[in-house]
CSV table of C-alpha atoms (C1' of nucleotides) in Angstrom, one decimal:
chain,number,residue,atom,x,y,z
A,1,UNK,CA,129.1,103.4,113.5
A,2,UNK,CA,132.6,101.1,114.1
A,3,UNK,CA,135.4,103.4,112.4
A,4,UNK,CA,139.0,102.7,114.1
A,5,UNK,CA,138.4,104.0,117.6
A,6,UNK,CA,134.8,102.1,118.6
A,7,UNK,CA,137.0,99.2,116.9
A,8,UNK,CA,139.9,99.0,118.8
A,9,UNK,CA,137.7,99.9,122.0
A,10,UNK,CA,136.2,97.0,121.6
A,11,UNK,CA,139.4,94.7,120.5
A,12,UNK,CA,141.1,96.2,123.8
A,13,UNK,CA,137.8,94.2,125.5
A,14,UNK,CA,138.2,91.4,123.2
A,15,UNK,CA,141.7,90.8,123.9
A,16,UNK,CA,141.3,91.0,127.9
A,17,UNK,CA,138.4,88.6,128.1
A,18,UNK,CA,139.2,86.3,125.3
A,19,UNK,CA,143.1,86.1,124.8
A,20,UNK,CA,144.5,82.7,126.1
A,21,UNK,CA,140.9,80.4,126.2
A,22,UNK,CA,140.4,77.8,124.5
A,23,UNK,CA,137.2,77.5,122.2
A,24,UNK,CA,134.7,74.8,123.3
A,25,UNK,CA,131.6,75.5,121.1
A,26,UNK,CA,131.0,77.4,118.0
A,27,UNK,CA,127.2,78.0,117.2
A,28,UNK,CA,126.2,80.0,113.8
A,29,UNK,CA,123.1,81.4,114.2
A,30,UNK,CA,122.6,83.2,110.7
A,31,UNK,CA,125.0,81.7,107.9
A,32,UNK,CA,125.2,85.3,106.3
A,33,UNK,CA,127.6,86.2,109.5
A,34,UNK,CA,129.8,83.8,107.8
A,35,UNK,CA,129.4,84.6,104.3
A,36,UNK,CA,133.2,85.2,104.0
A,37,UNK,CA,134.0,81.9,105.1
A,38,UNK,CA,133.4,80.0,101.5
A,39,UNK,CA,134.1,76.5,103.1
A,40,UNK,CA,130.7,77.4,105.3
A,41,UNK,CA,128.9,77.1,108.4
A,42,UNK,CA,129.8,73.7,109.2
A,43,UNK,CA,133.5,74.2,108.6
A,44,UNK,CA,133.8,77.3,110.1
A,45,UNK,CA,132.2,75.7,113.5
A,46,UNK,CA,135.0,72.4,113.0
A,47,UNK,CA,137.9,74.9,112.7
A,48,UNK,CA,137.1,77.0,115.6
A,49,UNK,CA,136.7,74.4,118.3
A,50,UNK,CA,139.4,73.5,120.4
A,51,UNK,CA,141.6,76.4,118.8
A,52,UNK,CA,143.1,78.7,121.7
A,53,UNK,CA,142.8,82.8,120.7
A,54,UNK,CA,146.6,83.8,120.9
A,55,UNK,CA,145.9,87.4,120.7
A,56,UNK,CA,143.4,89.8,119.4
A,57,UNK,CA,145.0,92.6,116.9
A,58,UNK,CA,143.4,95.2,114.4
A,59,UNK,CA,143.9,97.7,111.2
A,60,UNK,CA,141.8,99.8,110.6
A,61,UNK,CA,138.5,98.3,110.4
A,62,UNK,CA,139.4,94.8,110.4
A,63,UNK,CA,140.4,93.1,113.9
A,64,UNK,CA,141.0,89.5,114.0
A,65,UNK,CA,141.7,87.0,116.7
A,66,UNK,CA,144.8,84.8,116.0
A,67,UNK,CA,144.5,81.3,116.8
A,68,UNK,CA,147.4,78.7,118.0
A,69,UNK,CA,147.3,77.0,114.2
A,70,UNK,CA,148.5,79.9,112.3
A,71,UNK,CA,145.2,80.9,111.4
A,72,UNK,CA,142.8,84.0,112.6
A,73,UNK,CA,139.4,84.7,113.1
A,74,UNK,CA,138.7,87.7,110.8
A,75,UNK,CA,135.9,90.1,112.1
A,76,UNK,CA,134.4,93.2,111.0
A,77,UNK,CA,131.6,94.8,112.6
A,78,UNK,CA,130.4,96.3,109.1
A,79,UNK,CA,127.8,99.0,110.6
A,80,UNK,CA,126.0,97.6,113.8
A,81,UNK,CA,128.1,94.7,114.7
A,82,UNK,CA,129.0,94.1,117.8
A,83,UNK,CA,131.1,91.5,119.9
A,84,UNK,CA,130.3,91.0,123.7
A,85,UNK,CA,131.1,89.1,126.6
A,86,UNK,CA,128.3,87.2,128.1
A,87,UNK,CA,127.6,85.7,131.2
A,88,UNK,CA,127.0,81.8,130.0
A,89,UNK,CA,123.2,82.2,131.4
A,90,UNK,CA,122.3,85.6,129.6
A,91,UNK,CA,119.2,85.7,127.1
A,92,UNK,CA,120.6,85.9,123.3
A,93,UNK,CA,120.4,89.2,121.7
A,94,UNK,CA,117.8,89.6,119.4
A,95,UNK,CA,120.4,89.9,116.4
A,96,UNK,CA,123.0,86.8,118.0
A,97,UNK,CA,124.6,85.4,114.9
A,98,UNK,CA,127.6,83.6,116.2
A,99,UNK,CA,128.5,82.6,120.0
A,100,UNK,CA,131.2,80.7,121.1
A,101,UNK,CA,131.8,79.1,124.8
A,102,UNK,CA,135.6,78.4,126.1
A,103,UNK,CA,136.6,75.5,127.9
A,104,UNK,CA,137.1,77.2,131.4
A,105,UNK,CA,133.1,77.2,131.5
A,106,UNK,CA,133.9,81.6,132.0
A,107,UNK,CA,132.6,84.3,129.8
A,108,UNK,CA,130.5,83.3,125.9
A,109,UNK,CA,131.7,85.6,123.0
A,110,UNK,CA,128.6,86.9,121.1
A,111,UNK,CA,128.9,88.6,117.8
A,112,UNK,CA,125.5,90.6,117.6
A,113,UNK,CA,124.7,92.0,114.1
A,114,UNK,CA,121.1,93.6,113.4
A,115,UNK,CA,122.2,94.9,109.5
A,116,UNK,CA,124.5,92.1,108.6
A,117,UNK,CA,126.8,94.2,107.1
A,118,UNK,CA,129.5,92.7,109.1
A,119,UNK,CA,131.0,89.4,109.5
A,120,UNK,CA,133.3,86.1,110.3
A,121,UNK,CA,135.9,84.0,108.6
A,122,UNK,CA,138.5,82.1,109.5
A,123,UNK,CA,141.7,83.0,107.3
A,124,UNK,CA,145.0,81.8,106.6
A,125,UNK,CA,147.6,84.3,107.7
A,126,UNK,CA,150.5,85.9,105.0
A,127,UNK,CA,153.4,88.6,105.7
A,128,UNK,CA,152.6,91.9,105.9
A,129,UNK,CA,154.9,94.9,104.5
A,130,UNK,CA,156.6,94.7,107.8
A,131,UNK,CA,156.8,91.4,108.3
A,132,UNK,CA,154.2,90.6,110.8
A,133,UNK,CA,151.4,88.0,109.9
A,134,UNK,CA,147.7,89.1,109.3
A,135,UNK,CA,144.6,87.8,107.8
A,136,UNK,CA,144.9,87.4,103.9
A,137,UNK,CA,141.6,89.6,103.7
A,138,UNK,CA,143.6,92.3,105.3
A,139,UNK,CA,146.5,92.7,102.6
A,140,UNK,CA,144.8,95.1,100.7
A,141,UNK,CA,144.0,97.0,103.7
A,142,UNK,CA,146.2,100.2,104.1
A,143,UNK,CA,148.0,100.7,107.3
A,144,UNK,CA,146.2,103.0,110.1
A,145,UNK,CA,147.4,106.1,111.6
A,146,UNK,CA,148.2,104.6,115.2
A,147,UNK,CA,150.2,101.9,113.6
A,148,UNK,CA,153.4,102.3,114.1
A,149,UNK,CA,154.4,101.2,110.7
A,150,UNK,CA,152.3,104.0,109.6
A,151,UNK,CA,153.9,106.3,107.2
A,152,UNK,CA,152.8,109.9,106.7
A,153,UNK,CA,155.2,110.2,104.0
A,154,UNK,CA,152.8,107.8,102.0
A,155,UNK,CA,150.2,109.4,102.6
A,156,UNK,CA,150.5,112.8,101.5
A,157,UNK,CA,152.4,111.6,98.4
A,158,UNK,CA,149.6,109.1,97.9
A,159,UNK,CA,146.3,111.3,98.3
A,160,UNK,CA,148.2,113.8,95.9
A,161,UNK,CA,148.7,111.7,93.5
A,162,UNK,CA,144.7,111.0,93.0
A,163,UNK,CA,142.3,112.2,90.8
A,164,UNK,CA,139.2,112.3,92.9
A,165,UNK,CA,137.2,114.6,96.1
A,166,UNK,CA,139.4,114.7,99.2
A,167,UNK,CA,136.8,112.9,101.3
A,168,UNK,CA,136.2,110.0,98.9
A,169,UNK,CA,140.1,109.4,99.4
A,170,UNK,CA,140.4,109.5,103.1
A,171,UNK,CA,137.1,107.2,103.1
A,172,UNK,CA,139.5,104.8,101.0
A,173,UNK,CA,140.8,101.6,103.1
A,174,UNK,CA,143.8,100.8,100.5
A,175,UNK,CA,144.7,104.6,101.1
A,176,UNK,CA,144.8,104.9,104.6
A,177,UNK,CA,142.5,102.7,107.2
A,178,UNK,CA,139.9,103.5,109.8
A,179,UNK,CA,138.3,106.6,108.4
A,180,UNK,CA,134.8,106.7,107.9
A,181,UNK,CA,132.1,109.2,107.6
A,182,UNK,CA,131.8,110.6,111.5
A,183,UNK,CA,136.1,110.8,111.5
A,184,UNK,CA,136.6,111.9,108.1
A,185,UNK,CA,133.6,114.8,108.2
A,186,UNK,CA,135.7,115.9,111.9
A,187,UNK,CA,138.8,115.9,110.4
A,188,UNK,CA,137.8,118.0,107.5
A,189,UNK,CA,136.2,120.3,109.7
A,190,UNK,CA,139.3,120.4,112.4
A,191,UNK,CA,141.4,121.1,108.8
A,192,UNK,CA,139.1,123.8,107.1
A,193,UNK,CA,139.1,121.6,103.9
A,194,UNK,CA,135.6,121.2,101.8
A,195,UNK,CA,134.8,118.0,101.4
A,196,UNK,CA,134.8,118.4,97.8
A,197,UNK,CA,138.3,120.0,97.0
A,198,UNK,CA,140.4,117.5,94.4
A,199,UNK,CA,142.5,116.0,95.9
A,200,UNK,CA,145.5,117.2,93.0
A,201,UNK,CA,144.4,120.9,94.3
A,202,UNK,CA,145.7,119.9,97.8
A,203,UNK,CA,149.1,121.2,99.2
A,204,UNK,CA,151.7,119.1,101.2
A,205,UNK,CA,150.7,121.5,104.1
A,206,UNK,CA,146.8,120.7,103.8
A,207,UNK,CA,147.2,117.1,103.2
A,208,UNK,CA,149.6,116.9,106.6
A,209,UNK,CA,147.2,118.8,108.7
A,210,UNK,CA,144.0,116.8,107.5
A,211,UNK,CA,146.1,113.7,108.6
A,212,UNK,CA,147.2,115.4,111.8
A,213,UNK,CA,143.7,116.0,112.4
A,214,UNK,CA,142.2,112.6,111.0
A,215,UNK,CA,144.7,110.9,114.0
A,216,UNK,CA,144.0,113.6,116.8
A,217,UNK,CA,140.6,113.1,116.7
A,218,UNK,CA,140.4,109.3,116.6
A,219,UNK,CA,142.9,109.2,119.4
A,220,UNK,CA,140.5,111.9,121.1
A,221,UNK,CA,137.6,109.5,120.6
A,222,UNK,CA,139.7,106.3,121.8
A,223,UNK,CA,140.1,108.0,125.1
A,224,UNK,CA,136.1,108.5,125.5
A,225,UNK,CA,135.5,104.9,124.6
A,226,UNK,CA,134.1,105.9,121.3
A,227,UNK,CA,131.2,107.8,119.0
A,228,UNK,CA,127.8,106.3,120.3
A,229,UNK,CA,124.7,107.8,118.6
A,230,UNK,CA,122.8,104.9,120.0
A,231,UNK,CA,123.1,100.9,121.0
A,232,UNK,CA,124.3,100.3,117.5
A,233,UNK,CA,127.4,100.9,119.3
A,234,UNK,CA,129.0,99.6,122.3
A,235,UNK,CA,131.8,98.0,123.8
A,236,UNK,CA,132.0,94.1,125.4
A,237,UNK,CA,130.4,94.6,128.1
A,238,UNK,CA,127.5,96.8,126.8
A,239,UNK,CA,128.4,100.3,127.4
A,240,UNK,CA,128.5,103.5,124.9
A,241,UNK,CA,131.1,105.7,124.1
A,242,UNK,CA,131.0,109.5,124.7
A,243,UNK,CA,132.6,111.1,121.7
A,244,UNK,CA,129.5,112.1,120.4
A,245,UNK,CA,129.2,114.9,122.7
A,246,UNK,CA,132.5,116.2,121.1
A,247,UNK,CA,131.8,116.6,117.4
A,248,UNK,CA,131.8,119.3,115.4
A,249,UNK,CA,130.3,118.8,112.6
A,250,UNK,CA,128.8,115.1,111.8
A,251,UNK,CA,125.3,115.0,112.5
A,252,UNK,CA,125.1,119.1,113.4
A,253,UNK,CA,122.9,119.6,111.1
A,254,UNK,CA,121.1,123.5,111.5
A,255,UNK,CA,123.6,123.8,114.5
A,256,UNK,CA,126.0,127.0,115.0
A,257,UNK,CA,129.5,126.1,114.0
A,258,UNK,CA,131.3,125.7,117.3
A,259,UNK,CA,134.3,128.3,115.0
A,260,UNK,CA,132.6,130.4,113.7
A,261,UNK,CA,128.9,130.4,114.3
A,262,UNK,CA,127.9,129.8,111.0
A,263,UNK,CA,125.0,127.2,110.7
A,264,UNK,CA,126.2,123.6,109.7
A,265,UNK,CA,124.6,121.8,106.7
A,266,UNK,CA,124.0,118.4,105.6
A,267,UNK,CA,124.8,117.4,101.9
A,268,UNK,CA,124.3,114.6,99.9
A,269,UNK,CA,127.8,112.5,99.5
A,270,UNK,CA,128.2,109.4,97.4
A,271,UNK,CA,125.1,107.8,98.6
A,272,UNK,CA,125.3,109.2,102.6
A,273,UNK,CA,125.6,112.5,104.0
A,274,UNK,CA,128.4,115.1,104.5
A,275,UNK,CA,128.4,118.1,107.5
A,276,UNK,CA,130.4,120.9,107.2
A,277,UNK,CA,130.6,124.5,108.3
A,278,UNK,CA,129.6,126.5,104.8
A,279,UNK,CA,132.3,129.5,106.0
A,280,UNK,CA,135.1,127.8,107.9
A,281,UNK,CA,135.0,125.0,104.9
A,282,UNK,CA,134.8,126.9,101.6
A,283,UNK,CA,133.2,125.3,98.2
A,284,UNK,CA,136.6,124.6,96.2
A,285,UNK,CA,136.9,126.9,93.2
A,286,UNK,CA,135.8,125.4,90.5
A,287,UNK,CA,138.3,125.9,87.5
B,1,DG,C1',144.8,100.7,86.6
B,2,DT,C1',141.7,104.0,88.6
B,3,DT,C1',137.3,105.8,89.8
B,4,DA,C1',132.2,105.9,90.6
B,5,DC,C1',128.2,103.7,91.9
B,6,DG,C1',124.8,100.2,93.2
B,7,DA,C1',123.7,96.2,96.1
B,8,DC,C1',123.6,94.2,100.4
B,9,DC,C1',120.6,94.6,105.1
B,10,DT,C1',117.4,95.9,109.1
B,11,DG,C1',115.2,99.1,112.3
B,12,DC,C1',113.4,103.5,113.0
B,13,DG,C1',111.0,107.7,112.2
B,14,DA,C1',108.2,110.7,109.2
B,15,DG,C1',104.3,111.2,106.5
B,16,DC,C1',99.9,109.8,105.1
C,1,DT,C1',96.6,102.6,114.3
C,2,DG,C1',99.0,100.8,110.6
C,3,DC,C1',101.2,101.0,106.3
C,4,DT,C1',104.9,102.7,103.1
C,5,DC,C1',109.0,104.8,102.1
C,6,DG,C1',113.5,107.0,102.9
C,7,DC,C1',117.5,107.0,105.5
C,8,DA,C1',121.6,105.3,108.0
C,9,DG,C1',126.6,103.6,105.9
C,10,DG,C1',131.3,99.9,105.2
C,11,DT,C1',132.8,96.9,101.8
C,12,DC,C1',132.8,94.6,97.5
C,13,DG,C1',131.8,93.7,92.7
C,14,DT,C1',131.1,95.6,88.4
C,15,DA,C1',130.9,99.1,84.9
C,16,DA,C1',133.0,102.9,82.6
DNA sequence: GTTACGACCTGCGAGC
DNA sequence: TGCTCGCAGGTCGTAA
């Protein structure tokens, strides 16, 4: 699934391909792609032709193309989208929902989604807390750990300070961005913490090495291109990632802990799943 | 204001 | 072989 690695794998892609062209042709190919875009199909189409990509930037889970009329073309690849370069003369994907042609005649972008869980608007762009412009949609989005705004301070102080589980909180975009279930079960597993401990019951100490951990293994997973557990996930020109051979815990299930031996389990977590080591990561007291 | 949870969606695999 | 059902999970809206 997208967390911030496969992301900005694939904006790094995005941004060589795309950055610089000029839009020609804007085709919707299943309006809920757009959904986000409340004007519609039709004025989504007349605001992205003949608008040149600028650059292509991310937080978190969020990357967006900005466009030469101060506005940006959000994306988010929910939890099988994709976005791909395309020879002009290639057969749609099965799932195509939007593909746009530039006015150079190279390269279509294709954003392929088979849940629809993802998406496309075109946004007007504010001030961030450092002064840099991004996607209104994006405000409330908390900065990632390879931003270099990013604050640990603010973090630790911030995950303290809440009265939930620990994972619920690092899962939680307006805490901290790019975290989902694969990254946050690794970096609970890398940091000995139970997925469960409250988050009030966690030292300054814990909380800094769970985010030391939550940014060393997405940077770890950046440099292999990704987690791919199948074509869900890819990058722009088609190719998986290699991370998967590297984690401990997600999706270990009845496997020996690569620590301590112990055999990994799967739990039931808010809906999804949760792997962790039942020795290395300790049920959290429970007075 | 904060937290928890269901809905959204499609393909795949297991079980019958 | 073909059908049904559960599961995968990021974000948002709503309820508590």
């Amino acid at each position: 699934m997208p967390e911030l690695p496969e992301v900005e794998v694939v904006r790094r892609g995005i941004d060589k391909w795309v950055s610089g062209r000029t839009i020609e042709t804007t085709k919707v190919l299943h309006s809920r792609a757009v959904r986000n875009h409340i004007a519609g199909s039709k004025d989504f189409i007349k605001r992205l032709n003949g608008r040149t990509v600028t650059s292509v930037n991310r937080r978190g889970k969020f990357m967006w193309l900005s466009l030469d009329d101060d506005h940006a073309l959000v994306t988010h690849l929910g939890m099988s989208g994709q976005v791909l370069v395309q020879p002009l003369d290639a057969d749609p994907e099965k799932h195509l929902r939007v593909r746009c042609t530039f006015t150079d005649n190279g390269r279509a972008m294709h954003f392929v989604d088979q849940r629809t869980f993802g998406g496309m608007a075109i946004e007007e762009m504010v001030d961030d807390v450092a002064g840099r412009l991004i996607p209104e949609s994006v405000q409330h989005i908390a900065l990632d750990p390879l931003d270099e705004y990013f604050d640990p301070e603010t973090f630790i102080s911030g995950i303290r300070k809440k009265n939930t589980q620990v994972k619920r909180a690092i899962l939680d975009q307006t805490l901290i961005s790019g975290i989902g279930n694969i990254y946050a079960d690794e970096a609970l597993w890398r940091s000995k913490i139970h997925w469960a401990t409250p988050t009030q019951r966690l030292t300054r100490t814990q909380a800094a090495t769970l985010l030391k951990h939550a940014t060393e293994v997405m940077t770890q997973a950046l440099s292999q291109g990704g987690t791919s557990f199948d074509a869900l996930y890819v990058n722009v020109n088609g190719e998986s990632g290699y991370f998967s051979q590297e984690l401990n815990a997600y999706g270990r299930e009845d496997e020996p802990c690569d620590r301590c031996g112990s055999i990994i389990v799967r739990e039931a977590f808010a809906n999804r799943s949760s792997f962790r080591c039942p020795r290395c990561q300790r049920k959290p007291r429970t007075n």
